[in-house]
mmCIF file of C-alpha atoms and ligand atoms in Angstrom:
data_model
loop_
_atom_site.group_PDB
_atom_site.id
_atom_site.type_symbol
_atom_site.label_atom_id
_atom_site.label_comp_id
_atom_site.label_asym_id
_atom_site.label_seq_id
_atom_site.Cartn_x
_atom_site.Cartn_y
_atom_site.Cartn_z
ATOM 1 C CA MET A 1 -5.582 17.724 -10.378
ATOM 2 C CA ASN A 2 -1.623 18.436 -9.187
ATOM 3 C CA VAL A 3 -0.914 16.977 -6.318
ATOM 4 C CA LEU A 4 2.243 17.268 -4.227
ATOM 5 C CA VAL A 5 2.942 13.771 -1.903
ATOM 6 C CA THR A 6 5.597 15.296 0.796
ATOM 7 C CA GLY A 7 7.154 11.645 1.340
ATOM 8 C CA GLY A 8 6.624 9.689 -1.411
ATOM 9 C CA CYS A 9 10.088 7.147 -1.179
ATOM 10 C CA GLY A 10 9.230 6.331 2.338
ATOM 11 C CA PHE A 11 6.967 2.844 2.619
ATOM 12 C CA ILE A 12 3.200 4.606 2.881
ATOM 13 C CA GLY A 13 4.151 7.303 0.400
ATOM 14 C CA SER A 14 6.279 5.409 -2.350
ATOM 15 C CA ASN A 15 2.787 3.052 -2.037
ATOM 16 C CA LEU A 16 0.797 6.016 -1.887
ATOM 17 C CA VAL A 17 2.216 7.189 -5.263
ATOM 18 C CA LYS A 18 2.378 4.329 -6.952
ATOM 19 C CA TYR A 19 -1.541 3.497 -5.901
ATOM 20 C CA LEU A 20 -2.239 7.354 -7.533
ATOM 21 C CA ARG A 21 -0.787 6.612 -10.883
ATOM 22 C CA LYS A 22 -2.934 3.675 -11.044
ATOM 23 C CA HIS A 23 -6.257 4.445 -9.495
ATOM 24 C CA ARG A 24 -6.572 8.053 -10.120
ATOM 25 C CA PRO A 25 -3.959 8.344 -13.322
ATOM 26 C CA SER A 26 -4.374 11.432 -14.809
ATOM 27 C CA TRP A 27 -3.466 13.252 -11.748
ATOM 28 C CA LYS A 28 0.288 14.494 -11.908
ATOM 29 C CA VAL A 29 1.634 12.927 -8.567
ATOM 30 C CA VAL A 30 4.492 15.632 -7.849
ATOM 31 C CA ASN A 31 6.767 13.411 -5.206
ATOM 32 C CA LEU A 32 9.179 16.256 -2.208
ATOM 33 C CA ASP A 33 11.381 13.905 -0.454
ATOM 34 C CA LYS A 34 14.407 14.981 1.278
ATOM 35 C CA LEU A 35 15.852 11.169 1.400
ATOM 36 C CA THR A 36 16.664 10.712 4.709
ATOM 37 C CA TYR A 37 17.528 6.810 6.021
ATOM 38 C CA ALA A 38 13.722 6.104 5.353
ATOM 39 C CA GLY A 39 13.802 7.826 1.310
ATOM 40 C CA ASN A 40 14.723 5.269 -1.057
ATOM 41 C CA LEU A 41 14.078 5.931 -4.741
ATOM 42 C CA GLU A 42 14.433 2.693 -5.184
ATOM 43 C CA ASN A 43 10.615 1.650 -4.383
ATOM 44 C CA LEU A 44 9.520 3.433 -7.345
ATOM 45 C CA THR A 45 11.757 2.207 -10.100
ATOM 46 C CA ASP A 46 8.502 0.985 -12.013
ATOM 47 C CA LEU A 47 7.566 5.155 -12.060
ATOM 48 C CA GLU A 48 10.618 5.970 -14.081
ATOM 49 C CA ASN A 49 9.433 6.394 -16.799
ATOM 50 C CA ASP A 50 6.445 7.668 -15.785
ATOM 51 C CA PRO A 51 6.471 11.764 -16.839
ATOM 52 C CA GLN A 52 3.115 12.398 -15.023
ATOM 53 C CA HIS A 53 5.651 11.037 -11.723
ATOM 54 C CA VAL A 54 7.827 14.524 -10.711
ATOM 55 C CA PHE A 55 10.378 13.298 -8.375
ATOM 56 C CA VAL A 56 11.994 16.225 -6.310
ATOM 57 C CA ARG A 57 14.834 15.664 -3.636
ATOM 58 C CA GLY A 58 14.421 18.677 -1.039
ATOM 59 C CA ASP A 59 13.181 19.390 2.305
ATOM 60 C CA ILE A 60 9.494 20.427 2.920
ATOM 61 C CA GLY A 61 11.370 22.682 6.042
ATOM 62 C CA ASN A 62 12.842 24.707 2.474
ATOM 63 C CA ARG A 63 10.151 27.411 2.211
ATOM 64 C CA GLU A 64 11.763 28.530 -0.900
ATOM 65 C CA LEU A 65 11.685 25.169 -2.640
ATOM 66 C CA VAL A 66 8.403 24.562 -1.392
ATOM 67 C CA ASP A 67 6.569 27.524 -2.747
ATOM 68 C CA HIS A 68 9.074 27.036 -6.128
ATOM 69 C CA VAL A 69 7.267 23.106 -6.450
ATOM 70 C CA ILE A 70 4.076 24.976 -5.806
ATOM 71 C CA LEU A 71 4.150 27.624 -8.327
ATOM 72 C CA LYS A 72 6.106 25.104 -11.098
ATOM 73 C CA GLU A 73 4.408 21.795 -10.936
ATOM 74 C CA LYS A 74 1.062 23.916 -10.556
ATOM 75 C CA ILE A 75 -0.105 21.928 -7.292
ATOM 76 C CA ASP A 76 -3.637 22.056 -6.596
ATOM 77 C CA ALA A 77 -3.481 19.936 -2.561
ATOM 78 C CA ILE A 78 -0.644 18.567 -0.802
ATOM 79 C CA MET A 79 -1.490 15.184 1.005
ATOM 80 C CA HIS A 80 1.253 15.995 3.235
ATOM 81 C CA LEU A 81 3.253 12.006 4.962
ATOM 82 C CA ALA A 82 6.849 13.079 5.059
ATOM 83 C CA ALA A 83 7.801 12.803 9.039
ATOM 84 C CA GLU A 84 10.375 11.129 11.055
ATOM 85 C CA SER A 85 8.398 8.337 12.092
ATOM 86 C CA HIS A 86 9.874 5.716 14.527
ATOM 87 C CA VAL A 87 9.407 5.604 18.070
ATOM 88 C CA ASP A 88 12.772 4.317 19.442
ATOM 89 C CA ARG A 89 14.358 6.549 17.334
ATOM 90 C CA SER A 90 12.568 9.451 18.990
ATOM 91 C CA ILE A 91 14.003 8.555 22.032
ATOM 92 C CA LEU A 92 17.467 8.063 21.021
ATOM 93 C CA GLY A 93 16.739 11.589 19.965
ATOM 94 C CA PRO A 94 13.520 13.408 20.013
ATOM 95 C CA GLU A 95 15.070 17.464 17.781
ATOM 96 C CA ALA A 96 15.368 15.921 15.115
ATOM 97 C CA PHE A 97 11.228 14.917 14.916
ATOM 98 C CA ILE A 98 11.029 18.312 16.068
ATOM 99 C CA VAL A 99 12.389 19.657 13.525
ATOM 100 C CA ALA A 100 11.016 17.634 10.882
ATOM 101 C CA ASN A 101 7.903 17.091 11.754
ATOM 102 C CA VAL A 102 6.598 20.710 13.802
ATOM 103 C CA LEU A 103 8.639 22.878 12.033
ATOM 104 C CA GLY A 104 8.397 21.184 8.464
ATOM 105 C CA THR A 105 4.435 21.175 8.609
ATOM 106 C CA ASN A 106 4.307 24.545 9.536
ATOM 107 C CA VAL A 107 6.345 25.659 6.627
ATOM 108 C CA LEU A 108 4.182 23.005 3.928
ATOM 109 C CA LEU A 109 1.053 24.994 5.870
ATOM 110 C CA GLU A 110 2.369 28.966 5.314
ATOM 111 C CA ALA A 111 3.419 27.499 1.603
ATOM 112 C CA ALA A 112 -0.239 26.138 1.231
ATOM 113 C CA ARG A 113 -1.945 29.237 2.722
ATOM 114 C CA HIS A 114 -0.331 31.945 0.717
ATOM 115 C CA ALA A 115 -0.514 29.315 -2.819
ATOM 116 C CA ARG A 116 -4.858 29.081 -1.849
ATOM 117 C CA LEU A 117 -4.081 25.459 -2.501
ATOM 118 C CA SER A 118 -7.488 23.632 -2.149
ATOM 119 C CA ARG A 119 -6.909 21.090 0.102
ATOM 120 C CA PHE A 120 -3.908 20.246 2.948
ATOM 121 C CA LEU A 121 -4.408 16.913 3.574
ATOM 122 C CA MET A 122 -2.352 16.252 6.921
ATOM 123 C CA VAL A 123 -1.205 12.500 7.702
ATOM 124 C CA SER A 124 -1.344 11.837 11.814
ATOM 125 C CA THR A 125 -1.529 8.530 13.821
ATOM 126 C CA ASP A 126 -3.570 6.905 16.181
ATOM 127 C CA GLU A 127 -0.916 7.471 18.299
ATOM 128 C CA VAL A 128 -1.877 11.530 18.946
ATOM 129 C CA TYR A 129 -4.429 9.532 21.406
ATOM 130 C CA GLY A 130 -1.947 8.156 23.472
ATOM 131 C CA SER A 131 -2.991 4.770 25.143
ATOM 132 C CA LEU A 132 -5.954 1.903 26.299
ATOM 133 C CA GLY A 133 -6.980 -0.614 28.460
ATOM 134 C CA PRO A 134 -7.818 -3.008 27.558
ATOM 135 C CA THR A 135 -11.308 -2.406 25.560
ATOM 136 C CA GLY A 136 -12.958 1.008 24.072
ATOM 137 C CA LEU A 137 -11.787 2.548 21.060
ATOM 138 C CA PHE A 138 -10.401 5.868 19.896
ATOM 139 C CA THR A 139 -12.933 8.009 18.105
ATOM 140 C CA GLU A 140 -12.391 11.457 16.647
ATOM 141 C CA THR A 141 -12.933 12.839 19.793
ATOM 142 C CA THR A 142 -10.556 11.438 21.775
ATOM 143 C CA PRO A 143 -8.698 13.692 23.530
ATOM 144 C CA LEU A 144 -4.939 13.797 22.843
ATOM 145 C CA ASP A 145 -2.251 12.337 25.303
ATOM 146 C CA PRO A 146 0.391 11.115 23.275
ATOM 147 C CA SER A 147 3.008 9.572 25.018
ATOM 148 C CA SER A 148 6.510 8.850 22.894
ATOM 149 C CA PRO A 149 9.057 12.179 21.443
ATOM 150 C CA TYR A 150 7.439 11.130 17.968
ATOM 151 C CA SER A 151 3.402 10.958 19.317
ATOM 152 C CA SER A 152 3.554 14.268 20.505
ATOM 153 C CA SER A 153 5.968 15.497 17.405
ATOM 154 C CA LYS A 154 2.441 14.384 15.276
ATOM 155 C CA ALA A 155 0.089 15.692 18.112
ATOM 156 C CA ALA A 156 1.400 19.165 17.261
ATOM 157 C CA ALA A 157 1.595 18.910 13.718
ATOM 158 C CA ASP A 158 -1.843 17.581 13.851
ATOM 159 C CA LEU A 159 -3.627 20.065 16.319
ATOM 160 C CA ILE A 160 -1.443 23.150 14.441
ATOM 161 C CA THR A 161 -3.022 22.073 11.219
ATOM 162 C CA LEU A 162 -6.480 22.080 12.799
ATOM 163 C CA ALA A 163 -5.570 24.986 13.555
ATOM 164 C CA TYR A 164 -4.307 26.747 10.149
ATOM 165 C CA GLU A 165 -8.339 26.235 9.249
ATOM 166 C CA ARG A 166 -9.954 27.929 11.733
ATOM 167 C CA THR A 167 -7.407 31.032 11.905
ATOM 168 C CA PHE A 168 -7.105 31.422 8.073
ATOM 169 C CA GLY A 169 -9.426 29.157 6.255
ATOM 170 C CA LEU A 170 -7.260 26.748 4.855
ATOM 171 C CA ASP A 171 -9.477 23.972 3.700
ATOM 172 C CA VAL A 172 -7.149 20.782 6.188
ATOM 173 C CA VAL A 173 -8.831 17.553 6.455
ATOM 174 C CA VAL A 174 -6.704 14.873 9.221
ATOM 175 C CA THR A 175 -5.993 11.189 9.374
ATOM 176 C CA ARG A 176 -4.990 9.329 12.065
ATOM 177 C CA CYS A 177 -4.171 5.447 10.961
ATOM 178 C CA SER A 178 -3.133 3.059 12.907
ATOM 179 C CA ASN A 179 0.105 0.742 12.545
ATOM 180 C CA ASN A 180 0.284 -0.273 8.393
ATOM 181 C CA TYR A 181 2.054 -3.149 6.699
ATOM 182 C CA GLY A 182 2.770 -4.169 3.551
ATOM 183 C CA PRO A 183 5.776 -3.922 1.259
ATOM 184 C CA TYR A 184 8.428 -1.827 1.808
ATOM 185 C CA GLN A 185 9.206 -0.793 5.762
ATOM 186 C CA PHE A 186 11.695 0.272 6.546
ATOM 187 C CA PRO A 187 13.307 -3.246 8.175
ATOM 188 C CA GLU A 188 12.660 -1.213 12.017
ATOM 189 C CA LYS A 189 9.415 -1.242 12.116
ATOM 190 C CA LEU A 190 8.462 -4.679 14.008
ATOM 191 C CA ILE A 191 7.212 -6.473 11.335
ATOM 192 C CA PRO A 192 10.257 -6.157 8.172
ATOM 193 C CA LEU A 193 12.341 -5.931 10.644
ATOM 194 C CA MET A 194 11.117 -9.258 12.657
ATOM 195 C CA VAL A 195 11.221 -11.681 9.831
ATOM 196 C CA ALA A 196 14.619 -9.954 8.208
ATOM 197 C CA ASN A 197 15.722 -11.736 11.814
ATOM 198 C CA ALA A 198 14.257 -14.766 11.272
ATOM 199 C CA ILE A 199 15.708 -15.401 8.086
ATOM 200 C CA ASN A 200 19.142 -14.883 9.641
ATOM 201 C CA ASP A 201 18.563 -16.445 12.761
ATOM 202 C CA LYS A 202 19.048 -13.795 14.796
ATOM 203 C CA PRO A 203 16.943 -12.977 17.685
ATOM 204 C CA LEU A 204 13.358 -11.238 17.690
ATOM 205 C CA PRO A 205 13.771 -8.944 20.459
ATOM 206 C CA VAL A 206 9.874 -8.226 22.391
ATOM 207 C CA TYR A 207 9.410 -5.927 24.477
ATOM 208 C CA ALA A 208 8.355 -6.859 27.556
ATOM 209 C CA ASP A 209 6.126 -9.909 27.619
ATOM 210 C CA GLY A 210 4.845 -8.961 24.001
ATOM 211 C CA THR A 211 0.979 -8.358 25.113
ATOM 212 C CA ASN A 212 1.532 -5.257 24.054
ATOM 213 C CA VAL A 213 -1.945 -4.826 21.347
ATOM 214 C CA ARG A 214 -1.389 -3.518 18.225
ATOM 215 C CA ASP A 215 -4.341 -2.598 15.464
ATOM 216 C CA TRP A 216 -2.692 -3.924 12.097
ATOM 217 C CA LEU A 217 -3.749 -1.688 8.574
ATOM 218 C CA HIS A 218 -2.614 -2.848 5.003
ATOM 219 C CA VAL A 219 -1.067 0.094 3.376
ATOM 220 C CA GLU A 220 -2.717 -0.223 0.406
ATOM 221 C CA ASP A 221 -6.234 0.374 2.148
ATOM 222 C CA HIS A 222 -4.836 3.044 4.079
ATOM 223 C CA CYS A 223 -3.857 4.053 0.764
ATOM 224 C CA ALA A 224 -7.460 4.229 -0.832
ATOM 225 C CA ALA A 225 -8.589 5.997 2.977
ATOM 226 C CA LEU A 226 -6.264 8.824 2.383
ATOM 227 C CA THR A 227 -7.508 9.156 -1.567
ATOM 228 C CA LEU A 228 -11.196 9.389 -0.467
ATOM 229 C CA ALA A 229 -9.907 11.732 2.401
ATOM 230 C CA LEU A 230 -8.479 14.307 -0.303
ATOM 231 C CA GLU A 231 -11.898 13.553 -2.629
ATOM 232 C CA LYS A 232 -14.461 13.778 0.409
ATOM 233 C CA GLY A 233 -13.241 15.170 3.654
ATOM 234 C CA LYS A 234 -14.669 17.431 4.916
ATOM 235 C CA LYS A 235 -12.867 20.965 5.727
ATOM 236 C CA GLY A 236 -11.594 21.206 8.291
ATOM 237 C CA GLU A 237 -12.450 17.242 10.066
ATOM 238 C CA CYS A 238 -10.314 14.535 11.224
ATOM 239 C CA TYR A 239 -10.832 10.799 11.026
ATOM 240 C CA ASN A 240 -9.658 7.773 12.011
ATOM 241 C CA ILE A 241 -8.314 4.510 9.091
ATOM 242 C CA GLY A 242 -8.136 1.565 11.403
ATOM 243 C CA GLY A 243 -7.924 -2.216 9.803
ATOM 244 C CA ASP A 244 -10.188 -3.411 12.670
ATOM 245 C CA SER A 245 -6.825 -6.812 13.240
ATOM 246 C CA GLU A 246 -6.193 -5.822 16.347
ATOM 247 C CA ARG A 247 -3.126 -8.687 17.616
ATOM 248 C CA GLN A 248 -0.658 -9.107 20.198
ATOM 249 C CA ASN A 249 3.060 -7.976 18.944
ATOM 250 C CA ILE A 250 3.910 -11.811 20.532
ATOM 251 C CA GLN A 251 0.889 -13.284 18.029
ATOM 252 C CA ILE A 252 2.838 -11.420 15.135
ATOM 253 C CA VAL A 253 6.297 -12.642 15.781
ATOM 254 C CA LYS A 254 4.734 -16.573 16.323
ATOM 255 C CA ALA A 255 2.875 -16.098 13.010
ATOM 256 C CA ILE A 256 5.711 -14.374 11.006
ATOM 257 C CA LEU A 257 8.021 -17.215 12.264
ATOM 258 C CA ALA A 258 6.180 -19.773 11.050
ATOM 259 C CA VAL A 259 6.004 -18.407 7.548
ATOM 260 C CA VAL A 260 9.114 -18.292 7.830
ATOM 261 C CA GLY A 261 9.648 -21.554 8.760
ATOM 262 C CA LYS A 262 11.431 -20.503 11.978
ATOM 263 C CA PRO A 263 11.793 -22.031 15.729
ATOM 264 C CA GLU A 264 9.622 -20.080 18.806
ATOM 265 C CA SER A 265 13.221 -20.392 20.602
ATOM 266 C CA LEU A 266 14.613 -16.976 18.530
ATOM 267 C CA ILE A 267 11.636 -15.132 20.458
ATOM 268 C CA LYS A 268 13.601 -12.936 23.625
ATOM 269 C CA TYR A 269 11.991 -11.127 25.170
ATOM 270 C CA VAL A 270 13.779 -7.724 25.872
ATOM 271 C CA LYS A 271 13.297 -4.792 28.887
ATOM 272 C CA ASP A 272 10.527 -2.405 27.513
ATOM 273 C CA ARG A 273 10.250 0.060 25.225
ATOM 274 C CA PRO A 274 10.215 3.920 27.577
ATOM 275 C CA GLY A 275 6.483 4.612 27.746
ATOM 276 C CA HIS A 276 5.582 2.030 25.816
ATOM 277 C CA ASP A 277 1.664 2.436 24.862
ATOM 278 C CA LYS A 278 -0.073 -0.904 25.742
ATOM 279 C CA ARG A 279 -2.659 -0.540 23.657
ATOM 280 C CA TYR A 280 -4.345 1.171 20.439
ATOM 281 C CA ALA A 281 -7.977 0.045 18.942
ATOM 282 C CA ILE A 282 -9.685 2.466 16.322
ATOM 283 C CA ASP A 283 -13.248 3.307 15.343
ATOM 284 C CA ALA A 284 -12.784 3.848 11.402
ATOM 285 C CA SER A 285 -17.255 4.096 11.622
ATOM 286 C CA LYS A 286 -16.452 8.030 10.051
ATOM 287 C CA SER A 287 -14.099 7.218 7.466
ATOM 288 C CA ARG A 288 -16.598 4.255 6.683
ATOM 289 C CA ARG A 289 -20.151 6.515 6.427
ATOM 290 C CA GLU A 290 -18.494 10.011 5.132
ATOM 291 C CA LEU A 291 -15.802 8.897 3.101
ATOM 292 C CA GLY A 292 -16.975 5.250 1.761
ATOM 293 C CA TRP A 293 -14.442 3.742 2.650
ATOM 294 C CA ALA A 294 -13.934 -0.061 3.921
ATOM 295 C CA PRO A 295 -11.108 -2.026 4.491
ATOM 296 C CA SER A 296 -10.540 -4.767 2.046
ATOM 297 C CA HIS A 297 -7.251 -7.339 3.291
ATOM 298 C CA VAL A 298 -8.126 -9.667 5.307
ATOM 299 C CA PHE A 299 -5.052 -9.659 8.100
ATOM 300 C CA GLU A 300 -3.820 -13.011 8.522
ATOM 301 C CA LYS A 301 -3.373 -13.646 4.991
ATOM 302 C CA ALA A 302 -2.117 -10.148 4.045
ATOM 303 C CA LEU A 303 0.590 -10.464 6.845
ATOM 304 C CA GLY A 304 1.400 -13.853 5.169
ATOM 305 C CA ASP A 305 1.713 -12.238 1.594
ATOM 306 C CA THR A 306 3.912 -9.320 3.800
ATOM 307 C CA VAL A 307 5.902 -11.557 5.096
ATOM 308 C CA LYS A 308 6.747 -13.901 1.637
ATOM 309 C CA TRP A 309 7.481 -9.669 -0.097
ATOM 310 C CA TYR A 310 9.884 -9.760 1.670
ATOM 311 C CA LEU A 311 11.108 -13.391 1.282
ATOM 312 C CA ASP A 312 11.018 -12.208 -2.534
ATOM 313 C CA ASN A 313 12.595 -8.795 -2.312
ATOM 314 C CA ARG A 314 15.704 -10.036 0.168
ATOM 315 C CA PRO A 315 18.210 -7.697 -1.348
ATOM 316 C CA TRP A 316 16.246 -4.427 -0.979
ATOM 317 C CA TRP A 317 16.163 -4.829 2.531
ATOM 318 C CA GLU A 318 19.579 -6.787 2.720
ATOM 319 C CA ARG A 319 21.129 -3.636 1.475
ATOM 320 C CA ILE A 320 19.801 -2.082 4.017
ATOM 321 C CA VAL A 321 20.461 -4.123 7.195
ATOM 322 C CA SER A 322 24.064 -5.620 6.490
ATOM 323 C CA GLY A 323 24.439 -2.405 3.630
ATOM 324 C CA ALA A 324 24.766 1.880 4.697
ATOM 325 C CA TYR A 325 22.514 1.215 8.494
ATOM 326 C CA LYS A 326 24.346 -2.266 9.689
ATOM 327 C CA THR A 327 26.244 -0.209 12.219
ATOM 328 C CA TYR A 328 22.689 1.314 13.784
ATOM 329 C CA PHE A 329 21.098 -2.254 13.524
ATOM 330 C CA ASP A 330 24.276 -3.655 15.164
ATOM 331 C CA SER A 331 24.607 -0.925 17.905
ATOM 332 C CA GLN A 332 20.453 -0.948 18.163
ATOM 333 C CA TYR A 333 20.259 -4.733 18.867
ATOM 334 C CA ALA A 334 23.115 -5.212 21.259
ATOM 335 C CA THR A 335 21.356 -2.453 23.477
ATOM 336 C CA ARG A 336 18.030 -3.879 23.159
ATOM 337 C CA LEU A 337 18.823 -7.546 23.166
ATOM 338 C CA LYS A 338 22.061 -6.828 26.910
ATOM 339 C CA GLY A 339 18.484 -4.560 28.754
HETATM 340 P P1 NAD B 1 8.885 6.453 6.471
HETATM 341 O O1 NAD B 1 9.659 6.431 7.696
HETATM 342 O O2 NAD B 1 8.821 5.314 6.055
HETATM 343 O O3 NAD B 1 8.742 7.294 5.246
HETATM 344 C C1 NAD B 1 9.288 8.826 5.264
HETATM 345 C C2 NAD B 1 9.447 9.727 4.551
HETATM 346 O O4 NAD B 1 10.028 10.699 4.736
HETATM 347 C C3 NAD B 1 10.909 8.792 3.343
HETATM 348 O O5 NAD B 1 11.012 8.973 2.587
HETATM 349 C C4 NAD B 1 12.146 10.329 4.219
HETATM 350 O O6 NAD B 1 13.210 10.485 3.445
HETATM 351 C C5 NAD B 1 10.827 11.716 4.265
HETATM 352 N N1 NAD B 1 11.238 12.987 5.090
HETATM 353 C C6 NAD B 1 11.492 12.916 5.704
HETATM 354 N N2 NAD B 1 11.759 14.280 6.336
HETATM 355 C C7 NAD B 1 11.921 14.952 5.294
HETATM 356 C C8 NAD B 1 11.370 16.645 5.456
HETATM 357 N N3 NAD B 1 12.173 16.833 6.134
HETATM 358 N N4 NAD B 1 11.632 16.356 4.096
HETATM 359 C C9 NAD B 1 11.443 16.086 2.768
HETATM 360 N N5 NAD B 1 10.794 14.583 3.448
HETATM 361 C C10 NAD B 1 11.058 13.945 4.443
HETATM 362 O O7 NAD B 1 7.570 6.657 6.937
HETATM 363 P P2 NAD B 1 5.956 5.894 6.768
HETATM 364 O O8 NAD B 1 6.094 4.382 7.428
HETATM 365 O O9 NAD B 1 5.948 5.523 5.720
HETATM 366 O O10 NAD B 1 4.802 7.136 7.443
HETATM 367 C C11 NAD B 1 4.519 8.322 6.299
HETATM 368 C C12 NAD B 1 3.820 9.073 7.127
HETATM 369 O O11 NAD B 1 2.422 8.095 8.101
HETATM 370 C C13 NAD B 1 4.357 10.075 8.700
HETATM 371 O O12 NAD B 1 3.945 11.216 8.250
HETATM 372 C C14 NAD B 1 3.675 9.175 9.651
HETATM 373 O O13 NAD B 1 3.503 9.606 11.015
HETATM 374 C C15 NAD B 1 2.713 8.804 9.034
HETATM 375 N N6 NAD B 1 1.713 7.256 9.748
HETATM 376 C C16 NAD B 1 3.057 6.028 9.758
HETATM 377 C C17 NAD B 1 2.682 4.729 10.521
HETATM 378 C C18 NAD B 1 3.010 3.203 9.846
HETATM 379 O O14 NAD B 1 2.630 2.406 10.430
HETATM 380 N N7 NAD B 1 3.825 3.489 9.744
HETATM 381 C C19 NAD B 1 1.501 4.976 11.280
HETATM 382 C C20 NAD B 1 0.765 6.242 11.194
HETATM 383 C C21 NAD B 1 0.698 7.263 10.600
HETATM 384 P P1 TYD B 2 6.784 -0.554 16.047
HETATM 385 O O1 TYD B 2 6.747 -0.960 14.628
HETATM 386 O O2 TYD B 2 8.152 0.012 16.599
HETATM 387 O O3 TYD B 2 5.862 1.130 15.478
HETATM 388 P P2 TYD B 2 5.156 1.716 16.683
HETATM 389 O O4 TYD B 2 5.513 1.805 18.119
HETATM 390 O O5 TYD B 2 4.888 2.976 16.207
HETATM 391 O O6 TYD B 2 3.866 0.985 16.834
HETATM 392 O O7 TYD B 2 6.242 -1.323 16.980
HETATM 393 C C1 TYD B 2 4.759 -2.071 16.969
HETATM 394 C C2 TYD B 2 4.966 -2.582 17.977
HETATM 395 O O8 TYD B 2 6.096 -3.451 18.516
HETATM 396 C C3 TYD B 2 5.606 -1.639 19.246
HETATM 397 O O9 TYD B 2 4.156 -2.292 20.396
HETATM 398 C C4 TYD B 2 6.484 -2.367 20.181
HETATM 399 C C5 TYD B 2 6.531 -3.262 19.603
HETATM 400 N N1 TYD B 2 8.470 -3.650 18.688
HETATM 401 C C6 TYD B 2 8.870 -4.584 19.710
HETATM 402 O O10 TYD B 2 8.568 -5.301 20.511
HETATM 403 N N2 TYD B 2 10.111 -5.117 19.116
HETATM 404 C C7 TYD B 2 10.348 -4.356 18.438
HETATM 405 O O11 TYD B 2 12.352 -4.305 18.301
HETATM 406 C C8 TYD B 2 9.991 -3.374 17.890
HETATM 407 C C9 TYD B 2 10.530 -2.015 16.451
HETATM 408 C C10 TYD B 2 8.675 -2.951 18.122
#
């Protein structure tokens, strides 16, 4: 099997490329990534001399390139992860999200349709469902009701993917997962950002009162689910993937401070994010039943291991927060903390 992974140099993508090479050693993994601010080839240094991993730098929106890669590498299936992925950035500038997430996905779908690929796996998100109140879970039939430019661009891509099955008969599967955590996450997202700030004795900016809830999914559990969805998912179906680990943001932040050994006085409650979804929680029973998948990580232990990974791999994230992206981080946190 020759699989094209898009966005394979990002957080989930790089974990997925490594997961596939380890657990599906006969597969060739072709990794198409533009290397935006969030893409980092260093995430894949272990695979430098692996002939079964082929890296191609390029944009999913470049149809000529996508066609060429599919033909040259004899691609059978696509696992599509490439995206602009951060809600806060989508509030600062929605257009890049429409271009990469909506138009980029459509280019890949057209290429997959014309090349008659055997499967197109669309990695969507639980954020397409919008926000829950204090009770209830998202199922695959929950109506889509996204709140942010990020989640609405993902909802558009998710629905266009499903339309390619109904209209053109393309074999598609859509997965909708909850918040991932683990190594190599860009330090703008909650967990790595809070670890980096705690280590550097900087304030930890918590939106509103910190009671918003996310369901945390270890990235390796997610990679296992994506692989099974590619292999066993039913054509035209959606699968929710969640970690059964609902936590309030403030619980996460306090747990991080405890592992790093820093005081809770570093917590700074800041003005809420516009359109901030209150709670996400996933019913993943369909994935358990039809894919034979279940998460294997226990949250508190895996969060501790994740924090330790960032402590042990300080140069990896320090190059980001104090190097090329220092101005972005400085201005973002000045604004957030002032608000
Ligand atoms: P990320 O931001 O860490 O990585 C995205 C990758 O896509 C980067 O390597 C980037 O260079 C690449 N990319 C962006 N635009 C591209 C383009 N036009 N052409 C080629 N490559 C491009 O994102 P992530 O957190 O790894 O998320 C991966 C996927 O999973 C995304 O589709 C995201 O919407 C989805 N998702 C993520 C989470 C999460 O918790 N991280 C949760 C639900 C769904
Ligand atoms: P984030 O990691 O940005 O993921 P998402 O918005 O896709 O869920 O945020 C996770 C939660 O943490 C979300 O409720 C917003 C909150 N948060 C903060 O309170 N402060 C921050 O600086 C960030 C980045 C997030």
